[in-house]
mmCIF file of C-alpha atoms in Angstrom:
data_model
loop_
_atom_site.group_PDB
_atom_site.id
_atom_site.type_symbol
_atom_site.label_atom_id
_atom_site.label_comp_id
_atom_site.label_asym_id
_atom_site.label_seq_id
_atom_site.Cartn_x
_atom_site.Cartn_y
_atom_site.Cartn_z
ATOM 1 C CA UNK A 1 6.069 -12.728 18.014
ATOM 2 C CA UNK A 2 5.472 -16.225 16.755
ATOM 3 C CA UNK A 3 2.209 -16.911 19.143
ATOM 4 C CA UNK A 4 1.171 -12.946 17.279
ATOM 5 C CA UNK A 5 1.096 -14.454 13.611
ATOM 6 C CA UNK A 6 -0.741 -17.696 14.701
ATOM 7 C CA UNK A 7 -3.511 -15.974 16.411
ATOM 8 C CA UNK A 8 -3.858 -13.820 13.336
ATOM 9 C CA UNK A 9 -4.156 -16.782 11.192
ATOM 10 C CA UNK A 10 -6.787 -17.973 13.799
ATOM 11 C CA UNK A 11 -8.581 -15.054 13.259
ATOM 12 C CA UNK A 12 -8.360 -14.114 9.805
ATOM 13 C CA UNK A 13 -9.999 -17.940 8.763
ATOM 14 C CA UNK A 14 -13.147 -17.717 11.219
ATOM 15 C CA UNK A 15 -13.597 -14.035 10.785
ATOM 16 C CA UNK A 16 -13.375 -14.886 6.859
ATOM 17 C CA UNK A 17 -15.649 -17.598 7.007
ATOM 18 C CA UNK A 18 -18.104 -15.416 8.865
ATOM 19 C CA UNK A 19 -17.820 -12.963 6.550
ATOM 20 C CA UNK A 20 -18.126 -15.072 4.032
ATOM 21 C CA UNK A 21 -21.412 -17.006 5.365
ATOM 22 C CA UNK A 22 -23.410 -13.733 6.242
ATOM 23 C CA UNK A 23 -21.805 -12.175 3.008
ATOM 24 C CA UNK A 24 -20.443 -9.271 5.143
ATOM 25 C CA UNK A 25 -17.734 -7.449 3.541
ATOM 26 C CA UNK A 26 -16.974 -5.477 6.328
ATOM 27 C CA UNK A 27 -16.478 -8.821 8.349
ATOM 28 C CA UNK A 28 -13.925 -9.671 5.542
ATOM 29 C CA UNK A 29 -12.155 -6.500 5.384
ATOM 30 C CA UNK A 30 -11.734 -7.250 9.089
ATOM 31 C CA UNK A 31 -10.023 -10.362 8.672
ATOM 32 C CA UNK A 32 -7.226 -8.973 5.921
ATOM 33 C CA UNK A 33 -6.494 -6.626 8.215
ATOM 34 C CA UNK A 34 -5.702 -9.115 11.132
ATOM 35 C CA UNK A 35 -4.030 -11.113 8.748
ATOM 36 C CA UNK A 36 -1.689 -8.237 7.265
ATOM 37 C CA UNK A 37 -1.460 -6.524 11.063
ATOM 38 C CA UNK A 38 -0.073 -10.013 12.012
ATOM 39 C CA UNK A 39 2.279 -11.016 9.863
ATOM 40 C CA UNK A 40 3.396 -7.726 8.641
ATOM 41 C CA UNK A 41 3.888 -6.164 12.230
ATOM 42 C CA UNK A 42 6.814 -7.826 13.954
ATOM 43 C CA UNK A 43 8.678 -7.060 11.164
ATOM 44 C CA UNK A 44 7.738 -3.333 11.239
ATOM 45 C CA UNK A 45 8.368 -3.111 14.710
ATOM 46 C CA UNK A 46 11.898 -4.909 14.800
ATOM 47 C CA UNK A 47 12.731 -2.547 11.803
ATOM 48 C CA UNK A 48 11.446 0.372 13.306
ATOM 49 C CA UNK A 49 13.801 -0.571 16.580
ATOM 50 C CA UNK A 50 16.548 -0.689 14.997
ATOM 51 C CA UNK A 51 16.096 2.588 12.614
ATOM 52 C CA UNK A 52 15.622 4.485 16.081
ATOM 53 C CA UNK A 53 17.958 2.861 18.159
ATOM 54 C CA UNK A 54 20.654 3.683 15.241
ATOM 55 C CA UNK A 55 19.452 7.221 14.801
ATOM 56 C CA UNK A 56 20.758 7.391 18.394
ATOM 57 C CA UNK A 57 24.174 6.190 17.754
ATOM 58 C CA UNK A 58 24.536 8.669 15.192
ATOM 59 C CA UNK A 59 23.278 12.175 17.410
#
């Protein structure tokens, strides 16, 4: 998950300077969204794990 948030970083900082060069907001809107997909998502997907895999337990 680690080598997930750096490429996002990556990302988001030359898809925001692109955006930001050919004043393309669309380009920038890309880039938040890399940048919230990568450091947002591991932890979604851990917690989502563990809310099914305890759901489980429970049935």
């Amino acid at each position: 998950m680690y080598y997930l948030e750096v490429v996002s970083l990556i990302l988001f900082v030359v898809l925001m300077t692109i955006g930001y060069k050919k004043n393309n907001r669309n380009i920038m809107l890309a880039s938040s969204l890399c940048l919230l997909l990568g450091l947002a998502g591991p932890d979604f997907i851990s917690g989502f794990k563990e809310g099914y895999s305890a759901t489980e337990k429970v049935s």
